[in-house]
Amino acid sequence: MSQSISTKPPSGMRDFLAADVQRRRHVLAIVQRVYESFGFVPLETPTIENLTTLLGKYGPEGDQLLYRLLHRRDKLRRALDEGLQAGALDELGLADEGLRYDLTVPLARVVANYKDLPAFYKRYQIQPVWRADRPAKGRFREFYQCDVDITGSQSMVADAEVAGAIATVLEQLGFADFRILLNHRELLRALVAEAGIEAERESSALIALDKLDKIGVDGVRKELGEKGIAEAAAGALFAGLDAMREPGALERLAAGQGAGANGARELLELLAAAAGSPAGRHLTFDPTLARGLSYYTGPIFEVQVDDLAGSMGGGGRYDGLIGMFQKQPVPAVGFSLGLERVLLVMEQRGMFPDLGIGPQLLLCRMAGVSAADAVGTATALRAAGLRVELFADEAPMKKQLAYANTLGAPFVGILGPQEVEQGVLALKDLRSGEQVAVPVAEVAGRVQGA
RNA sequence: GUGGCUAUAGCUCAGUUGGUUAGAGCACCAGAUUGUGGUUCUGGGGGUCGCGGGUUCAAAUCCCGUUAGCCACCCCA
C-alpha cells in the first residue's frame, strides 16, 4: 500500500541534500554580498499572488505557464454550481490566486503599494519562482531567481548598474567567458516596421529572428514564411539587420531622426556608462536578441556562455509595468540571474572550491563513560569552535570509527574511562592513523591547525 | 508543444535466438577472540523485472496500450 506512493519529488522540482545545499549557499552568499555592495536592499514577497496581479504581464505564453490555485471548499462548490447553471466556468471563477512566476511583477506591485519607498528604490530579491513548464536539462518548475532592480530612474546609468552587478557576481564566482548580449526593444520595433511587417506579426517575427544564431538565415526565412510574412519583408528585415551589424551603425542611427534613433542613443549611453564597470568587457550588442517577456520597453539583456543551451540570466527596462498597478508610471530596469543555470555550468566545469561540510570531529564514547561526560566534552569542544558530532548510540569502537569514515570527518575523539579520568581525549587523525592523548582544552587548536 | 530514447535491487548496469530458484559491482547489515576505522576475507537482507493487457506449453526478453524519466528542439532563468 504505502509502497505504491511515489517517493520522488514532483516533476521539475528537487530535493537538495547536504552537498547541494552547500553549493547553493556558496553561490548565494556571493550573489548577496555583491548585490549589497551595489547598495541594493533585500525584499521578500509572498509565494502566492492574486491572479489579477500576475495575469496579462508576461504575454500569452506566460499566462499559460502560471500555476493557479484552485478555490477550496465552499468557494469551489459555489463556483461549480453557478458555473454549471450559467453553462460556463470562467477561469477566475475557479481560481483567483497563483504561484509567483517571476520576481519583477511582485516588485512592481510592491512599488505601487508602498508610496513611501525611496525615489530610487534599489532592491534585490532571491526567492523561488514557479512555472508550469515541461522540465528539461537546466529547466525546472521551481527555481530560484536572483533579481536586482532599480525603480524611479530613466537614466542609462541604472541599466549599466544592474548589468554591472550581474557581471561582478559572475566574475567573483569564477566566470570569465560570459557575454551579456544587449539590444533595445525600440530598435527591434523599428527594424520590423521598416521591413514592412504588420504590427500584429511583430512578436512572431522577433521570435523567429531571435533564433538566427541557432537555425541560420535560411531557417529564419523559412519560419518567417510559415508565420505569414512576405518574402520581400523578410529580405528587408535581413538587410536592416546586416546594416545594424556594421561598425558604427549604432552611432549613425543615433545621429539620425529615424524610428530607432532613441534606442540607439540609449544603448550608446549605456555602453559608455558600463565602460567603467565589469559589465563593460562583457556587453555585446546583438541586434537579433529579442526576449519573450512582453513588459520590456527599452534595453534588454541576456547572459550567455557557450556550454549552456539557454541563458544564465536576463533582464531589461520595463518603464510601463509599474504603471499597470497605479496611475503614475514609474520607470524601472532589472536583471535576473538564474541560480540553477549558474550552478549547472559551475558543476559541469568543476568550479566549486572545497566546501567544508559535516563535522570536523566525531566524538566516540566507550562503555563506562556517562552520557553526561560525553555530552559535556562535546559541548566544550563546540564552545572552542569545532563542528562536533557525538555518536549517540552505545556501539563497539569499530562501528563508531567506520561511521566517522562514512561522514568524512577528518578526526575522531575517543572518550573512554581512562580519558575521562585524566581529562584528555584520544585524538585520532583518520587520514594518518596517528593517535595521541590531548587535553580537552587543546583539542580544538590541534584539529584546526591540521 | 514537437521528435527520439529508456524503464531489471537504494545506485550503476548485465541478462545471449523467449526456457527451470533473475545476476554483478557499489551501498547497507553481521562476523574474522572481548578500547580502533579506511584494505582484505566470509556471510546476509533487499527485486511480483514501471503498470495493464495480448501472443506462447513457457515472457525481464516478442506485440499493443499506459505511466514515468532522460535527451534534442521550441521557449525560457
Short mmCIF file of C-alpha atoms in Angstrom, two decimals, chain A residues 92-392:
data_model
loop_
_atom_site.label_atom_id
_atom_site.label_comp_id
_atom_site.label_asym_id
_atom_site.label_seq_id
_atom_site.Cartn_x
_atom_site.Cartn_y
_atom_site.Cartn_z
CA LEU A 92 -11.34 33.43 -12.32
CA GLY A 93 -14.38 31.55 -11.05
CA LEU A 94 -12.18 28.57 -10.23
CA ALA A 95 -9.06 30.30 -9.04
CA ASP A 96 -8.12 33.79 -8.02
CA GLU A 97 -4.58 33.13 -6.83
CA GLY A 98 -1.45 31.72 -8.39
CA LEU A 99 2.19 30.98 -7.67
CA ARG A 100 4.71 33.73 -8.34
CA TYR A 101 6.04 33.42 -11.92
CA ASP A 102 8.93 35.83 -11.55
CA LEU A 103 10.15 38.47 -9.11
CA THR A 104 9.67 41.50 -11.33
CA VAL A 105 5.88 41.69 -11.28
CA PRO A 106 5.75 41.29 -7.47
CA LEU A 107 8.27 44.14 -7.29
CA ALA A 108 6.07 46.31 -9.47
CA ARG A 109 3.15 45.59 -7.16
CA VAL A 110 5.24 46.44 -4.10
CA VAL A 111 6.42 49.73 -5.59
CA ALA A 112 2.83 50.69 -6.35
CA ASN A 113 1.67 49.61 -2.91
CA TYR A 114 4.24 51.38 -0.72
CA LYS A 115 4.34 55.00 -1.76
CA ASP A 116 6.96 55.92 0.79
CA LEU A 117 9.74 53.87 -0.77
CA PRO A 118 12.84 55.81 -1.79
CA ALA A 119 12.56 57.69 -5.07
CA PHE A 120 15.21 55.40 -6.41
CA TYR A 121 14.33 52.06 -4.96
CA LYS A 122 17.16 49.58 -5.44
CA ARG A 123 16.09 46.20 -4.24
CA TYR A 124 17.40 42.68 -4.57
CA GLN A 125 15.32 39.56 -4.18
CA ILE A 126 16.39 35.94 -4.07
CA GLN A 127 13.41 33.61 -3.97
CA PRO A 128 11.96 30.65 -5.84
CA VAL A 129 9.51 31.11 -8.68
CA TRP A 130 7.25 28.55 -10.36
CA ARG A 131 6.41 27.84 -13.97
CA ALA A 132 4.17 25.04 -15.19
CA ASP A 133 6.61 24.25 -17.95
CA ARG A 134 7.89 20.93 -19.20
CA PRO A 135 11.14 20.24 -17.34
CA ALA A 136 14.35 19.72 -19.27
CA LYS A 137 18.07 19.97 -18.68
CA GLY A 138 18.59 23.18 -16.73
CA ARG A 139 14.89 23.93 -16.73
CA PHE A 140 12.78 23.35 -13.66
CA ARG A 141 9.28 24.07 -12.49
CA GLU A 142 10.58 25.50 -9.26
CA PHE A 143 13.75 27.53 -9.45
CA TYR A 144 15.48 30.43 -7.79
CA GLN A 145 15.92 33.81 -9.35
CA CYS A 146 18.37 36.37 -8.05
CA ASP A 147 16.99 39.74 -9.11
CA VAL A 148 18.32 43.26 -8.87
CA ASP A 149 16.14 46.14 -9.97
CA ILE A 150 16.20 49.93 -9.80
CA THR A 151 12.90 51.78 -9.97
CA GLY A 152 12.41 55.50 -10.44
CA SER A 153 15.24 56.27 -12.82
CA GLN A 154 15.24 56.67 -16.55
CA SER A 155 18.99 57.10 -16.66
CA MET A 156 21.01 54.55 -18.55
CA VAL A 157 23.33 54.60 -15.54
CA ALA A 158 20.72 52.47 -13.80
CA ASP A 159 20.79 49.97 -16.66
CA ALA A 160 24.57 49.90 -16.55
CA GLU A 161 24.50 49.37 -12.79
CA VAL A 162 22.24 46.30 -12.87
CA ALA A 163 24.37 44.83 -15.65
CA GLY A 164 27.44 45.67 -13.59
CA ALA A 165 26.04 43.85 -10.56
CA ILE A 166 25.41 40.71 -12.62
CA ALA A 167 28.85 40.87 -14.23
CA THR A 168 30.52 41.32 -10.85
CA VAL A 169 28.71 38.31 -9.41
CA LEU A 170 29.72 36.11 -12.33
CA GLU A 171 33.33 37.22 -12.22
CA GLN A 172 33.51 36.62 -8.47
CA LEU A 173 32.09 33.15 -8.99
CA GLY A 174 34.95 32.45 -11.35
CA PHE A 175 33.38 33.06 -14.76
CA ALA A 176 35.48 34.88 -17.31
CA ASP A 177 33.97 33.92 -20.63
CA PHE A 178 30.33 35.02 -20.39
CA ARG A 179 28.69 37.51 -22.73
CA ILE A 180 25.94 39.93 -21.84
CA LEU A 181 24.01 40.30 -25.05
CA LEU A 182 22.40 43.69 -25.43
CA ASN A 183 19.64 45.02 -27.62
CA HIS A 184 16.81 47.53 -27.43
CA ARG A 185 13.11 46.98 -27.87
CA GLU A 186 12.75 50.17 -29.88
CA LEU A 187 15.44 49.06 -32.29
CA LEU A 188 13.63 45.79 -32.83
CA ARG A 189 10.33 47.58 -33.36
CA ALA A 190 11.90 49.96 -35.84
CA LEU A 191 13.58 47.12 -37.67
CA VAL A 192 10.35 45.19 -38.06
CA ALA A 193 8.32 48.26 -39.01
CA GLU A 194 10.81 49.40 -41.63
CA ALA A 195 10.79 45.93 -43.18
CA GLY A 196 7.08 46.47 -43.74
CA ILE A 197 5.93 43.79 -41.33
CA GLU A 198 2.49 44.38 -39.81
CA ALA A 199 2.38 45.33 -36.14
CA GLU A 200 0.44 42.21 -35.19
CA ARG A 201 3.13 39.98 -36.65
CA GLU A 202 5.85 41.85 -34.81
CA SER A 203 6.27 39.42 -31.94
CA SER A 204 6.34 36.29 -34.09
CA ALA A 205 8.85 37.97 -36.38
CA LEU A 206 11.03 38.80 -33.38
CA ILE A 207 10.84 35.27 -32.02
CA ALA A 208 11.99 33.92 -35.38
CA LEU A 209 14.74 36.49 -35.52
CA ASP A 210 15.96 35.51 -32.07
CA LYS A 211 16.86 32.06 -33.42
CA LEU A 212 19.19 33.39 -36.08
CA ASP A 213 22.38 32.12 -34.46
CA LYS A 214 20.85 28.68 -33.98
CA ILE A 215 18.98 27.94 -37.20
CA GLY A 216 20.70 30.34 -39.60
CA VAL A 217 19.38 32.74 -42.19
CA ASP A 218 17.58 30.06 -44.20
CA GLY A 219 15.94 28.68 -41.07
CA VAL A 220 14.66 32.08 -40.02
CA ARG A 221 13.50 32.84 -43.56
CA LYS A 222 11.52 29.62 -43.54
CA GLU A 223 9.96 30.32 -40.18
CA LEU A 224 9.04 33.86 -41.21
CA GLY A 225 7.30 32.42 -44.26
CA GLU A 226 5.36 29.99 -42.06
CA LYS A 227 4.25 32.90 -39.89
CA GLY A 228 2.78 34.57 -42.95
CA ILE A 229 5.45 37.18 -43.51
CA ALA A 230 6.09 38.04 -47.14
CA GLU A 231 9.42 37.15 -48.67
CA ALA A 232 10.13 40.76 -49.56
CA ALA A 233 9.59 41.80 -45.95
CA ALA A 234 11.87 39.02 -44.74
CA GLY A 235 14.53 40.19 -47.16
CA ALA A 236 14.17 43.74 -45.92
CA LEU A 237 14.47 42.50 -42.36
CA PHE A 238 17.78 40.78 -43.08
CA ALA A 239 19.06 43.81 -44.93
CA GLY A 240 18.19 46.04 -41.98
CA LEU A 241 19.89 43.58 -39.67
CA ASP A 242 23.05 43.49 -41.73
CA ALA A 243 23.14 47.28 -41.70
CA MET A 244 22.79 47.22 -37.93
CA ARG A 245 25.75 44.88 -37.61
CA GLU A 246 28.13 47.12 -39.42
CA PRO A 247 30.65 49.04 -37.34
CA GLY A 248 29.35 52.46 -36.40
CA ALA A 249 25.75 51.51 -37.15
CA LEU A 250 24.51 52.49 -33.70
CA GLU A 251 26.28 55.85 -33.93
CA ARG A 252 24.80 56.62 -37.34
CA LEU A 253 21.34 55.58 -36.20
CA ALA A 254 21.64 57.69 -33.07
CA ALA A 255 22.63 60.74 -35.06
CA GLY A 256 19.59 60.49 -37.30
CA GLN A 257 15.89 61.11 -36.80
CA GLY A 258 14.70 57.61 -37.66
CA ALA A 259 12.49 55.31 -35.60
CA GLY A 260 15.39 53.63 -33.87
CA ALA A 261 17.34 56.79 -33.05
CA ASN A 262 16.32 56.99 -29.41
CA GLY A 263 17.04 53.32 -28.79
CA ALA A 264 20.44 53.63 -30.38
CA ARG A 265 21.26 56.69 -28.30
CA GLU A 266 20.26 54.87 -25.14
CA LEU A 267 22.41 51.87 -25.98
CA LEU A 268 25.39 54.11 -26.60
CA GLU A 269 24.82 55.86 -23.30
CA LEU A 270 24.50 52.53 -21.56
CA LEU A 271 27.69 51.18 -23.12
CA ALA A 272 29.53 54.37 -22.23
CA ALA A 273 28.43 54.15 -18.60
CA ALA A 274 29.23 50.43 -18.39
CA ALA A 275 32.76 51.04 -19.61
CA GLY A 276 33.56 51.87 -16.01
CA SER A 277 32.27 48.56 -14.62
CA PRO A 278 32.96 44.85 -15.09
CA ALA A 279 29.91 44.75 -17.37
CA GLY A 280 31.81 46.79 -19.94
CA ARG A 281 34.02 43.98 -21.14
CA HIS A 282 31.12 41.54 -21.39
CA LEU A 283 28.41 43.60 -23.06
CA THR A 284 27.89 42.74 -26.72
CA PHE A 285 25.37 44.44 -28.95
CA ASP A 286 23.25 41.79 -30.68
CA PRO A 287 20.50 43.17 -32.92
CA THR A 288 18.78 39.76 -33.05
CA LEU A 289 18.29 39.44 -29.30
CA ALA A 290 14.52 39.56 -28.68
CA ARG A 291 13.43 38.02 -25.32
CA GLY A 292 9.95 36.77 -24.69
CA LEU A 293 8.53 38.72 -21.77
CA SER A 294 6.20 41.34 -23.07
CA TYR A 295 6.79 44.02 -20.41
CA TYR A 296 10.20 45.14 -21.67
CA THR A 297 10.29 48.59 -23.24
CA GLY A 298 13.94 49.62 -23.57
CA PRO A 299 17.33 47.95 -23.37
CA ILE A 300 17.21 44.15 -22.98
CA PHE A 301 19.92 41.81 -21.72
CA GLU A 302 20.75 38.15 -21.77
CA VAL A 303 23.70 36.31 -20.24
CA GLN A 304 25.22 33.59 -22.34
CA VAL A 305 28.01 31.06 -22.10
CA ASP A 306 28.97 28.64 -24.86
CA ASP A 307 28.27 25.44 -22.95
CA LEU A 308 24.70 26.21 -21.92
CA ALA A 309 21.77 25.98 -24.32
CA GLY A 310 19.65 28.58 -22.56
CA SER A 311 20.68 31.72 -20.76
CA MET A 312 22.10 32.14 -17.26
CA GLY A 313 20.16 35.31 -16.78
CA GLY A 314 18.26 38.06 -18.44
CA GLY A 315 16.72 41.41 -17.90
CA GLY A 316 15.82 44.76 -19.30
CA ARG A 317 13.98 48.02 -18.87
CA TYR A 318 10.24 47.97 -18.25
CA ASP A 319 9.02 51.53 -17.96
CA GLY A 320 5.34 50.59 -18.33
CA LEU A 321 4.91 47.76 -15.84
CA ILE A 322 4.53 49.65 -12.56
CA GLY A 323 2.01 51.90 -14.30
CA MET A 324 -0.23 48.85 -14.67
CA PHE A 325 -0.69 48.95 -10.88
CA GLN A 326 -1.15 52.68 -10.36
CA LYS A 327 -1.87 55.84 -12.31
CA GLN A 328 1.60 57.26 -12.08
CA PRO A 329 4.06 55.40 -14.33
CA VAL A 330 7.45 54.66 -12.79
CA PRO A 331 10.44 53.74 -14.92
CA ALA A 332 12.40 50.64 -13.91
CA VAL A 333 15.16 48.35 -15.01
CA GLY A 334 16.27 45.00 -13.68
CA PHE A 335 18.36 41.95 -14.21
CA SER A 336 17.77 38.39 -13.08
CA LEU A 337 20.26 35.61 -12.56
CA GLY A 338 19.03 32.01 -12.72
CA LEU A 339 20.59 30.23 -9.77
CA GLU A 340 20.25 26.70 -11.11
CA ARG A 341 21.63 27.66 -14.50
CA VAL A 342 24.69 29.12 -12.83
CA LEU A 343 25.03 26.03 -10.66
CA LEU A 344 24.64 23.73 -13.65
CA VAL A 345 27.51 25.33 -15.54
CA MET A 346 29.68 25.55 -12.43
CA GLU A 347 29.09 21.86 -11.80
CA GLN A 348 29.88 20.90 -15.39
CA ARG A 349 33.08 22.87 -15.24
CA GLY A 350 34.09 21.78 -11.75
CA MET A 351 34.23 25.35 -10.50
CA PHE A 352 33.37 24.71 -6.87
CA PRO A 353 36.04 25.16 -4.24
CA ASP A 354 36.24 22.60 -1.45
CA LEU A 355 33.21 23.43 0.66
CA GLY A 356 33.79 22.03 4.12
CA ILE A 357 30.67 20.22 5.27
CA GLY A 358 29.88 17.97 8.16
CA PRO A 359 31.62 17.59 11.49
CA GLN A 360 35.36 18.09 11.90
CA LEU A 361 35.39 15.61 14.71
CA LEU A 362 33.27 12.65 15.71
CA LEU A 363 33.25 12.11 19.42
CA CYS A 364 33.19 8.39 20.21
CA ARG A 365 32.04 7.23 23.57
CA MET A 366 33.14 3.92 25.04
CA ALA A 367 31.36 1.75 27.55
CA GLY A 368 31.76 3.02 31.07
CA VAL A 369 31.57 6.71 30.12
CA SER A 370 28.46 8.51 31.26
CA ALA A 371 26.26 10.26 28.75
CA ALA A 372 26.71 13.48 30.70
CA ASP A 373 30.51 13.26 30.40
CA ALA A 374 30.25 12.66 26.65
CA VAL A 375 27.80 15.49 26.09
CA GLY A 376 29.88 17.73 28.33
CA THR A 377 33.03 17.04 26.31
CA ALA A 378 31.19 17.70 23.06
CA THR A 379 29.90 20.96 24.50
CA ALA A 380 33.41 22.08 25.46
CA LEU A 381 34.76 21.26 22.00
CA ARG A 382 31.92 23.15 20.31
CA ALA A 383 32.46 26.12 22.57
CA ALA A 384 36.06 26.09 21.36
CA GLY A 385 34.79 26.46 17.78
CA LEU A 386 34.78 22.92 16.41
CA ARG A 387 31.97 21.25 14.48
CA VAL A 388 31.42 18.18 16.60
CA GLU A 389 29.10 15.23 16.26
CA LEU A 390 28.61 12.94 19.21
CA PHE A 391 27.99 9.28 18.46
CA ALA A 392 24.69 8.78 20.21
#
